[in-house]
């Protein structure tokens, strides 16, 4: 009797799972910006051979920003061997639209170009 109950329950759950699988949309991890930076960006930079404090820095102050204080901060700036900026990385929490980070990175890059006369 117990075997029949388990078999019918298993069949019911399998059928339900099959129905839901067709409409299932995975939800990305909802990580904070800090956790996104530590779990993903920092480790990817390290794996690619970048060294924190040597050829990449966090929270780099950039003057000339279009805001009230006229100062902004780049989450990451990557530098070449002569300490000339190569790239700006703008970190966002995992569930933020990429376009928002891209727009902010564009503004930061423009400010960095003015500061370093690039």
mmCIF file of C-alpha atoms in Angstrom:
data_model
loop_
_atom_site.group_PDB
_atom_site.id
_atom_site.type_symbol
_atom_site.label_atom_id
_atom_site.label_comp_id
_atom_site.label_asym_id
_atom_site.label_seq_id
_atom_site.Cartn_x
_atom_site.Cartn_y
_atom_site.Cartn_z
ATOM 1 C CA UNK A 1 0.000 0.000 0.000
ATOM 2 C CA UNK A 2 2.785 2.425 0.899
ATOM 3 C CA UNK A 3 4.574 1.543 -2.352
ATOM 4 C CA UNK A 4 1.475 2.492 -4.377
ATOM 5 C CA UNK A 5 1.222 5.818 -2.556
ATOM 6 C CA UNK A 6 4.900 6.591 -3.228
ATOM 7 C CA UNK A 7 4.602 5.552 -6.874
ATOM 8 C CA UNK A 8 1.525 7.701 -7.478
ATOM 9 C CA UNK A 9 3.099 10.661 -5.664
ATOM 10 C CA UNK A 10 6.273 10.271 -7.723
ATOM 11 C CA UNK A 11 4.248 10.171 -10.940
ATOM 12 C CA UNK A 12 2.285 13.272 -9.919
ATOM 13 C CA UNK A 13 5.444 15.215 -9.039
ATOM 14 C CA UNK A 14 7.161 14.144 -12.264
ATOM 15 C CA UNK A 15 4.181 15.329 -14.311
ATOM 16 C CA UNK A 16 4.084 18.655 -12.452
ATOM 17 C CA UNK A 17 7.837 19.147 -12.949
ATOM 18 C CA UNK A 18 7.473 18.442 -16.685
ATOM 19 C CA UNK A 19 4.693 21.053 -16.977
ATOM 20 C CA UNK A 20 6.696 23.685 -15.115
ATOM 21 C CA UNK A 21 9.927 23.001 -16.964
ATOM 22 C CA UNK A 22 8.536 24.478 -20.184
ATOM 23 C CA UNK A 23 7.840 27.840 -18.514
ATOM 24 C CA UNK A 24 10.719 27.908 -16.032
ATOM 25 C CA UNK A 25 12.889 31.019 -16.172
ATOM 26 C CA UNK A 26 15.958 30.891 -13.919
ATOM 27 C CA UNK A 27 16.341 33.847 -11.562
ATOM 28 C CA UNK A 28 19.876 35.239 -11.297
ATOM 29 C CA UNK A 29 21.494 35.431 -7.912
ATOM 30 C CA UNK A 30 20.591 38.661 -6.180
ATOM 31 C CA UNK A 31 24.021 39.604 -4.856
ATOM 32 C CA UNK A 32 25.010 42.996 -3.474
ATOM 33 C CA UNK A 33 27.528 45.081 -5.397
ATOM 34 C CA UNK A 34 30.174 44.239 -2.797
ATOM 35 C CA UNK A 35 29.596 40.483 -3.136
ATOM 36 C CA UNK A 36 29.497 40.764 -6.934
ATOM 37 C CA UNK A 37 32.872 42.497 -6.820
ATOM 38 C CA UNK A 38 34.466 40.004 -4.452
ATOM 39 C CA UNK A 39 32.986 36.801 -5.922
ATOM 40 C CA UNK A 40 33.250 37.664 -9.598
ATOM 41 C CA UNK A 41 35.227 40.735 -10.620
ATOM 42 C CA UNK A 42 38.168 40.519 -8.189
ATOM 43 C CA UNK A 43 38.670 36.816 -8.839
ATOM 44 C CA UNK A 44 38.411 37.261 -12.631
ATOM 45 C CA UNK A 45 40.985 40.056 -12.562
ATOM 46 C CA UNK A 46 43.331 37.943 -10.419
ATOM 47 C CA UNK A 47 42.848 34.911 -12.680
ATOM 48 C CA UNK A 48 43.703 37.087 -15.695
ATOM 49 C CA UNK A 49 46.997 38.140 -14.087
ATOM 50 C CA UNK A 50 46.016 41.592 -12.809
ATOM 51 C CA UNK A 51 47.452 42.491 -9.403
ATOM 52 C CA UNK A 52 45.447 44.670 -7.025
ATOM 53 C CA UNK A 53 47.428 47.737 -5.978
ATOM 54 C CA UNK A 54 49.890 47.300 -8.830
ATOM 55 C CA UNK A 55 47.942 47.437 -12.089
ATOM 56 C CA UNK A 56 44.394 47.840 -10.836
ATOM 57 C CA UNK A 57 42.885 49.951 -8.095
ATOM 58 C CA UNK A 58 39.478 50.107 -6.399
ATOM 59 C CA UNK A 59 37.423 53.220 -5.737
ATOM 60 C CA UNK A 60 39.531 55.627 -7.769
ATOM 61 C CA UNK A 61 38.496 59.256 -7.246
ATOM 62 C CA UNK A 62 37.789 61.111 -10.479
ATOM 63 C CA UNK A 63 37.308 64.898 -10.415
ATOM 64 C CA UNK A 64 35.204 66.751 -12.965
ATOM 65 C CA UNK A 65 32.114 64.568 -12.716
ATOM 66 C CA UNK A 66 28.737 66.007 -13.729
ATOM 67 C CA UNK A 67 27.308 66.007 -10.208
ATOM 68 C CA UNK A 68 26.984 68.435 -7.321
ATOM 69 C CA UNK A 69 30.336 67.564 -5.724
ATOM 70 C CA UNK A 70 32.058 67.306 -9.133
ATOM 71 C CA UNK A 71 33.741 64.130 -7.860
ATOM 72 C CA UNK A 72 33.000 60.531 -8.747
ATOM 73 C CA UNK A 73 34.537 57.163 -8.056
ATOM 74 C CA UNK A 74 35.392 54.429 -10.523
ATOM 75 C CA UNK A 75 34.896 50.996 -9.000
ATOM 76 C CA UNK A 76 38.005 49.706 -10.792
ATOM 77 C CA UNK A 77 40.652 51.288 -12.977
ATOM 78 C CA UNK A 78 43.106 49.052 -14.841
ATOM 79 C CA UNK A 79 46.546 50.506 -15.597
ATOM 80 C CA UNK A 80 49.396 49.713 -17.988
ATOM 81 C CA UNK A 81 53.037 49.416 -16.909
ATOM 82 C CA UNK A 82 53.489 53.214 -17.000
ATOM 83 C CA UNK A 83 50.405 53.634 -14.788
ATOM 84 C CA UNK A 84 48.363 55.025 -17.674
ATOM 85 C CA UNK A 85 44.666 54.085 -17.322
ATOM 86 C CA UNK A 86 43.555 51.378 -19.738
ATOM 87 C CA UNK A 87 40.000 50.627 -18.623
ATOM 88 C CA UNK A 88 37.302 51.477 -16.120
ATOM 89 C CA UNK A 89 35.077 48.764 -14.676
ATOM 90 C CA UNK A 90 31.788 49.772 -13.110
ATOM 91 C CA UNK A 91 30.411 47.115 -10.778
ATOM 92 C CA UNK A 92 26.687 46.665 -10.154
ATOM 93 C CA UNK A 93 24.744 44.167 -8.124
ATOM 94 C CA UNK A 94 23.851 41.108 -10.161
ATOM 95 C CA UNK A 95 20.201 42.089 -10.722
ATOM 96 C CA UNK A 96 20.845 45.628 -12.050
ATOM 97 C CA UNK A 97 20.388 46.325 -15.759
ATOM 98 C CA UNK A 98 23.735 46.289 -17.569
ATOM 99 C CA UNK A 99 22.812 49.512 -19.400
ATOM 100 C CA UNK A 100 22.872 51.428 -16.109
ATOM 101 C CA UNK A 101 26.443 50.347 -15.388
ATOM 102 C CA UNK A 102 27.506 50.997 -18.979
ATOM 103 C CA UNK A 103 26.183 54.581 -18.851
ATOM 104 C CA UNK A 104 27.957 55.256 -15.560
ATOM 105 C CA UNK A 105 31.206 53.721 -16.889
ATOM 106 C CA UNK A 106 31.011 55.962 -19.987
ATOM 107 C CA UNK A 107 30.747 59.055 -17.765
ATOM 108 C CA UNK A 108 33.645 57.871 -15.591
ATOM 109 C CA UNK A 109 35.810 57.143 -18.644
ATOM 110 C CA UNK A 110 35.163 60.605 -20.060
ATOM 111 C CA UNK A 111 36.155 62.162 -16.729
ATOM 112 C CA UNK A 112 39.285 59.982 -16.608
ATOM 113 C CA UNK A 113 40.225 61.040 -20.158
ATOM 114 C CA UNK A 114 40.050 64.698 -19.137
ATOM 115 C CA UNK A 115 42.124 64.128 -15.994
ATOM 116 C CA UNK A 116 44.819 62.169 -17.829
ATOM 117 C CA UNK A 117 44.537 64.099 -21.110
ATOM 118 C CA UNK A 118 43.830 60.914 -23.042
#
